[in-house]
Amino acid sequence: TDWLRYDTTLQSIFELDKLPSSSTYNRFFYKFDIEKNSQIFPQLQQWFMDQFKVGKLTIDLDSTVITRYGNQEGSAIGYNPKKKGRKSHHPLMAFVDQTKMVANAWLRAGNTSDTNNYKAFLEETFDVVLKNKSVGLVRADSGFYSDKFLSWFEKRDLNYVIAVKFYYY
């Protein structure tokens, strides 16, 4: 932000005489906690998504493991295929295929499964962020294959494709 502070192009775009210092941004963002984030950002993301007119959406659900070093807030030892025994985060994400944009994302501790708190995430994604959109298809990998997820989509009458591991006997 210190570098951007002296960017005359940004100042011109936003019609500002000068941009704030990094300490001003820090004071602003330190006011946010998980409760305030949960109130503000889904509504902000909904407004953002409403700007796109792309017809029926294809939503991709995914999760990943991000290895952490040291003691980062919210990290925990859990499933980590590349660095076993290391702390990690296990974010849950929903992408809009047509725009290649993130519809919703939650940063979760590394000791959570794909289905951990799935209902609240799906409700926030489909009932708030994508409330004014028509969803034609939901895609997900095998980590989301469970009766809980399938039932949630069935009750909402959403079309879905979920990858499933195939075993030979």
PDB file of C-alpha atoms in Angstrom:
ATOM      1  CA  THR A   1       0.000   0.000   0.000  1.00  0.00           C
ATOM      2  CA  ASP A   2       2.944   2.347   0.514  1.00  0.00           C
ATOM      3  CA  TRP A   3       3.941   1.848  -3.102  1.00  0.00           C
ATOM      4  CA  LEU A   4       0.352   2.450  -4.293  1.00  0.00           C
ATOM      5  CA  ARG A   5       0.141   5.601  -2.198  1.00  0.00           C
ATOM      6  CA  TYR A   6       2.244   7.456  -4.766  1.00  0.00           C
ATOM      7  CA  ASP A   7       0.608   5.948  -7.861  1.00  0.00           C
ATOM      8  CA  THR A   8      -0.702   8.937  -9.818  1.00  0.00           C
ATOM      9  CA  THR A   9      -2.720   6.697 -12.161  1.00  0.00           C
ATOM     10  CA  LEU A  10      -4.815   5.321  -9.291  1.00  0.00           C
ATOM     11  CA  GLN A  11      -5.219   8.800  -7.865  1.00  0.00           C
ATOM     12  CA  SER A  12      -6.509   9.950 -11.231  1.00  0.00           C
ATOM     13  CA  ILE A  13      -8.883   6.974 -11.633  1.00  0.00           C
ATOM     14  CA  PHE A  14     -10.421   7.490  -8.183  1.00  0.00           C
ATOM     15  CA  GLU A  15     -10.270  11.283  -8.476  1.00  0.00           C
ATOM     16  CA  LEU A  16      -8.237  11.616  -5.279  1.00  0.00           C
ATOM     17  CA  ASP A  17      -5.540  14.136  -4.438  1.00  0.00           C
ATOM     18  CA  LYS A  18      -3.615  11.417  -2.607  1.00  0.00           C
ATOM     19  CA  LEU A  19      -4.153   7.852  -1.380  1.00  0.00           C
ATOM     20  CA  PRO A  20      -4.098   6.824   2.306  1.00  0.00           C
ATOM     21  CA  SER A  21      -0.999   5.501   4.049  1.00  0.00           C
ATOM     22  CA  SER A  22      -0.567   1.829   4.948  1.00  0.00           C
ATOM     23  CA  SER A  23      -1.257   2.582   8.632  1.00  0.00           C
ATOM     24  CA  THR A  24      -4.658   4.012   7.638  1.00  0.00           C
ATOM     25  CA  TYR A  25      -5.512   0.755   5.823  1.00  0.00           C
ATOM     26  CA  ASN A  26      -4.257  -1.269   8.812  1.00  0.00           C
ATOM     27  CA  ARG A  27      -6.470   0.629  11.266  1.00  0.00           C
ATOM     28  CA  PHE A  28      -9.449   0.134   8.972  1.00  0.00           C
ATOM     29  CA  PHE A  29      -8.964  -3.608   8.433  1.00  0.00           C
ATOM     30  CA  TYR A  30      -8.222  -4.332  12.102  1.00  0.00           C
ATOM     31  CA  LYS A  31     -11.851  -3.379  12.793  1.00  0.00           C
ATOM     32  CA  PHE A  32     -12.967  -6.545  11.006  1.00  0.00           C
ATOM     33  CA  ASP A  33     -13.500  -9.768  12.913  1.00  0.00           C
ATOM     34  CA  ILE A  34     -15.213 -13.015  11.910  1.00  0.00           C
ATOM     35  CA  GLU A  35     -18.644 -11.714  12.932  1.00  0.00           C
ATOM     36  CA  LYS A  36     -18.331  -8.468  10.968  1.00  0.00           C
ATOM     37  CA  ASN A  37     -16.895 -10.352   7.965  1.00  0.00           C
ATOM     38  CA  SER A  38     -19.871 -12.730   8.027  1.00  0.00           C
ATOM     39  CA  GLN A  39     -22.277  -9.782   7.972  1.00  0.00           C
ATOM     40  CA  ILE A  40     -20.601  -7.673   5.324  1.00  0.00           C
ATOM     41  CA  PHE A  41     -18.777  -9.811   2.780  1.00  0.00           C
ATOM     42  CA  PRO A  42     -21.594 -12.140   1.620  1.00  0.00           C
ATOM     43  CA  GLN A  43     -23.734  -9.068   0.886  1.00  0.00           C
ATOM     44  CA  LEU A  44     -20.832  -7.360  -0.860  1.00  0.00           C
ATOM     45  CA  GLN A  45     -20.153 -10.491  -2.899  1.00  0.00           C
ATOM     46  CA  GLN A  46     -23.858 -10.704  -3.829  1.00  0.00           C
ATOM     47  CA  TRP A  47     -23.762  -7.131  -5.129  1.00  0.00           C
ATOM     48  CA  PHE A  48     -20.597  -7.943  -7.073  1.00  0.00           C
ATOM     49  CA  MET A  49     -22.125 -11.081  -8.649  1.00  0.00           C
ATOM     50  CA  ASP A  50     -25.276  -9.159  -9.575  1.00  0.00           C
ATOM     51  CA  GLN A  51     -23.154  -7.027 -11.928  1.00  0.00           C
ATOM     52  CA  PHE A  52     -22.650 -10.026 -14.268  1.00  0.00           C
ATOM     53  CA  LYS A  53     -25.324 -11.041 -16.755  1.00  0.00           C
ATOM     54  CA  VAL A  54     -24.281 -14.496 -17.961  1.00  0.00           C
ATOM     55  CA  GLY A  55     -27.442 -16.633 -17.853  1.00  0.00           C
ATOM     56  CA  LYS A  56     -27.466 -19.950 -15.987  1.00  0.00           C
ATOM     57  CA  LEU A  57     -24.349 -20.434 -13.915  1.00  0.00           C
ATOM     58  CA  THR A  58     -22.140 -23.465 -13.470  1.00  0.00           C
ATOM     59  CA  ILE A  59     -20.749 -23.507  -9.938  1.00  0.00           C
ATOM     60  CA  ASP A  60     -17.611 -25.474  -9.094  1.00  0.00           C
ATOM     61  CA  LEU A  61     -17.032 -26.470  -5.467  1.00  0.00           C
ATOM     62  CA  ASP A  62     -13.509 -27.242  -4.357  1.00  0.00           C
ATOM     63  CA  SER A  63     -11.291 -27.486  -1.328  1.00  0.00           C
ATOM     64  CA  THR A  64      -7.552 -27.671  -0.974  1.00  0.00           C
ATOM     65  CA  VAL A  65      -4.896 -28.025   1.696  1.00  0.00           C
ATOM     66  CA  ILE A  66      -2.528 -25.108   2.278  1.00  0.00           C
ATOM     67  CA  THR A  67       0.536 -26.059   4.311  1.00  0.00           C
ATOM     68  CA  ARG A  68       1.459 -23.539   6.985  1.00  0.00           C
ATOM     69  CA  TYR A  69       4.792 -23.016   8.687  1.00  0.00           C
ATOM     70  CA  GLY A  70       5.002 -21.585  12.179  1.00  0.00           C
ATOM     71  CA  ASN A  71       1.903 -20.778  14.216  1.00  0.00           C
ATOM     72  CA  GLN A  72      -0.521 -19.067  11.877  1.00  0.00           C
ATOM     73  CA  GLU A  73      -3.949 -18.309  13.275  1.00  0.00           C
ATOM     74  CA  GLY A  74      -6.515 -21.020  12.530  1.00  0.00           C
ATOM     75  CA  SER A  75      -4.014 -23.559  11.245  1.00  0.00           C
ATOM     76  CA  ALA A  76      -4.192 -27.085  12.646  1.00  0.00           C
ATOM     77  CA  ILE A  77      -2.686 -30.490  12.047  1.00  0.00           C
ATOM     78  CA  GLY A  78      -4.976 -32.542   9.851  1.00  0.00           C
ATOM     79  CA  TYR A  79      -5.065 -34.234   6.469  1.00  0.00           C
ATOM     80  CA  ASN A  80      -2.070 -32.950   4.525  1.00  0.00           C
ATOM     81  CA  PRO A  81      -0.990 -35.339   1.742  1.00  0.00           C
ATOM     82  CA  LYS A  82       2.220 -33.486   0.830  1.00  0.00           C
ATOM     83  CA  LYS A  83       3.483 -32.511   4.288  1.00  0.00           C
ATOM     84  CA  LYS A  84       2.147 -35.100   6.725  1.00  0.00           C
ATOM     85  CA  GLY A  85       2.031 -33.847  10.312  1.00  0.00           C
ATOM     86  CA  ARG A  86       2.290 -30.177   9.317  1.00  0.00           C
ATOM     87  CA  LYS A  87      -0.233 -27.526  10.269  1.00  0.00           C
ATOM     88  CA  SER A  88      -2.465 -26.381   7.449  1.00  0.00           C
ATOM     89  CA  HIS A  89      -5.625 -24.590   6.412  1.00  0.00           C
ATOM     90  CA  HIS A  90      -8.386 -26.336   4.466  1.00  0.00           C
ATOM     91  CA  PRO A  91     -10.302 -23.632   2.539  1.00  0.00           C
ATOM     92  CA  LEU A  92     -13.684 -24.308   0.970  1.00  0.00           C
ATOM     93  CA  MET A  93     -14.424 -22.441  -2.271  1.00  0.00           C
ATOM     94  CA  ALA A  94     -17.188 -21.933  -4.827  1.00  0.00           C
ATOM     95  CA  PHE A  95     -16.268 -20.665  -8.301  1.00  0.00           C
ATOM     96  CA  VAL A  96     -18.431 -19.362 -11.150  1.00  0.00           C
ATOM     97  CA  ASP A  97     -17.234 -21.171 -14.275  1.00  0.00           C
ATOM     98  CA  GLN A  98     -18.474 -18.599 -16.796  1.00  0.00           C
ATOM     99  CA  THR A  99     -16.633 -15.665 -15.214  1.00  0.00           C
ATOM    100  CA  LYS A 100     -13.728 -17.612 -13.638  1.00  0.00           C
ATOM    101  CA  MET A 101     -14.419 -15.739 -10.403  1.00  0.00           C
ATOM    102  CA  VAL A 102     -14.765 -16.783  -6.772  1.00  0.00           C
ATOM    103  CA  ALA A 103     -18.379 -16.717  -5.613  1.00  0.00           C
ATOM    104  CA  ASN A 104     -17.570 -17.633  -2.000  1.00  0.00           C
ATOM    105  CA  ALA A 105     -14.629 -18.880   0.052  1.00  0.00           C
ATOM    106  CA  TRP A 106     -14.149 -19.889   3.668  1.00  0.00           C
ATOM    107  CA  LEU A 107     -10.762 -20.360   5.292  1.00  0.00           C
ATOM    108  CA  ARG A 108     -11.016 -23.303   7.660  1.00  0.00           C
ATOM    109  CA  ALA A 109      -8.597 -25.053   9.997  1.00  0.00           C
ATOM    110  CA  GLY A 110      -6.544 -27.896   8.555  1.00  0.00           C
ATOM    111  CA  ASN A 111      -8.268 -30.548  10.661  1.00  0.00           C
ATOM    112  CA  THR A 112     -11.651 -30.139   8.947  1.00  0.00           C
ATOM    113  CA  SER A 113     -13.187 -32.386   6.305  1.00  0.00           C
ATOM    114  CA  ASP A 114     -14.776 -31.265   3.018  1.00  0.00           C
ATOM    115  CA  THR A 115     -18.227 -31.704   4.568  1.00  0.00           C
ATOM    116  CA  ASN A 116     -17.429 -29.733   7.745  1.00  0.00           C
ATOM    117  CA  ASN A 117     -20.027 -26.943   8.109  1.00  0.00           C
ATOM    118  CA  TYR A 118     -21.096 -27.644   4.512  1.00  0.00           C
ATOM    119  CA  LYS A 119     -24.711 -26.557   5.081  1.00  0.00           C
ATOM    120  CA  ALA A 120     -23.852 -23.021   6.260  1.00  0.00           C
ATOM    121  CA  PHE A 121     -21.370 -22.610   3.396  1.00  0.00           C
ATOM    122  CA  LEU A 122     -23.867 -23.778   0.764  1.00  0.00           C
ATOM    123  CA  GLU A 123     -26.663 -21.628   2.210  1.00  0.00           C
ATOM    124  CA  GLU A 124     -24.435 -18.554   2.218  1.00  0.00           C
ATOM    125  CA  THR A 125     -23.270 -19.294  -1.329  1.00  0.00           C
ATOM    126  CA  PHE A 126     -26.633 -20.115  -2.931  1.00  0.00           C
ATOM    127  CA  ASP A 127     -29.088 -18.178  -0.709  1.00  0.00           C
ATOM    128  CA  VAL A 128     -27.091 -14.963  -0.282  1.00  0.00           C
ATOM    129  CA  VAL A 129     -24.233 -14.550  -2.770  1.00  0.00           C
ATOM    130  CA  LEU A 130     -26.020 -16.169  -5.742  1.00  0.00           C
ATOM    131  CA  LYS A 131     -29.557 -15.351  -4.580  1.00  0.00           C
ATOM    132  CA  ASN A 132     -30.428 -13.429  -7.734  1.00  0.00           C
ATOM    133  CA  LYS A 133     -28.769 -15.891 -10.117  1.00  0.00           C
ATOM    134  CA  SER A 134     -30.001 -19.014 -11.847  1.00  0.00           C
ATOM    135  CA  VAL A 135     -27.733 -21.997 -11.249  1.00  0.00           C
ATOM    136  CA  GLY A 136     -27.808 -24.607 -13.994  1.00  0.00           C
ATOM    137  CA  LEU A 137     -25.173 -27.022 -12.685  1.00  0.00           C
ATOM    138  CA  VAL A 138     -23.018 -27.636  -9.622  1.00  0.00           C
ATOM    139  CA  ARG A 139     -19.773 -29.597 -10.003  1.00  0.00           C
ATOM    140  CA  ALA A 140     -17.592 -30.998  -7.220  1.00  0.00           C
ATOM    141  CA  ASP A 141     -14.809 -33.509  -6.675  1.00  0.00           C
ATOM    142  CA  SER A 142     -14.990 -36.765  -4.721  1.00  0.00           C
ATOM    143  CA  GLY A 143     -14.305 -35.037  -1.396  1.00  0.00           C
ATOM    144  CA  PHE A 144     -17.879 -33.738  -1.563  1.00  0.00           C
ATOM    145  CA  TYR A 145     -19.438 -37.119  -2.276  1.00  0.00           C
ATOM    146  CA  SER A 146     -21.668 -37.762   0.728  1.00  0.00           C
ATOM    147  CA  ASP A 147     -25.337 -38.241   1.476  1.00  0.00           C
ATOM    148  CA  LYS A 148     -25.384 -34.817   3.162  1.00  0.00           C
ATOM    149  CA  PHE A 149     -24.285 -32.960   0.030  1.00  0.00           C
ATOM    150  CA  LEU A 150     -26.400 -34.990  -2.362  1.00  0.00           C
ATOM    151  CA  SER A 151     -29.508 -34.530  -0.201  1.00  0.00           C
ATOM    152  CA  TRP A 152     -28.920 -30.773   0.012  1.00  0.00           C
ATOM    153  CA  PHE A 153     -28.778 -30.500  -3.801  1.00  0.00           C
ATOM    154  CA  GLU A 154     -31.755 -32.832  -4.270  1.00  0.00           C
ATOM    155  CA  LYS A 155     -33.931 -30.756  -1.877  1.00  0.00           C
ATOM    156  CA  ARG A 156     -33.016 -27.620  -3.851  1.00  0.00           C
ATOM    157  CA  ASP A 157     -33.674 -29.359  -7.185  1.00  0.00           C
ATOM    158  CA  LEU A 158     -30.180 -28.399  -8.393  1.00  0.00           C
ATOM    159  CA  ASN A 159     -28.428 -30.339 -11.134  1.00  0.00           C
ATOM    160  CA  TYR A 160     -25.061 -31.621  -9.968  1.00  0.00           C
ATOM    161  CA  VAL A 161     -22.099 -33.722 -11.046  1.00  0.00           C
ATOM    162  CA  ILE A 162     -19.846 -35.105  -8.318  1.00  0.00           C
ATOM    163  CA  ALA A 163     -16.782 -37.204  -9.051  1.00  0.00           C
ATOM    164  CA  VAL A 164     -16.598 -40.516  -7.220  1.00  0.00           C
ATOM    165  CA  LYS A 165     -13.626 -42.784  -6.648  1.00  0.00           C
ATOM    166  CA  PHE A 166     -13.877 -46.041  -8.552  1.00  0.00           C
ATOM    167  CA  TYR A 167     -12.606 -49.191  -6.890  1.00  0.00           C
ATOM    168  CA  TYR A 168     -11.896 -52.546  -8.550  1.00  0.00           C
ATOM    169  CA  TYR A 169     -12.553 -55.766  -6.641  1.00  0.00           C
TER     170      TYR A 169
END
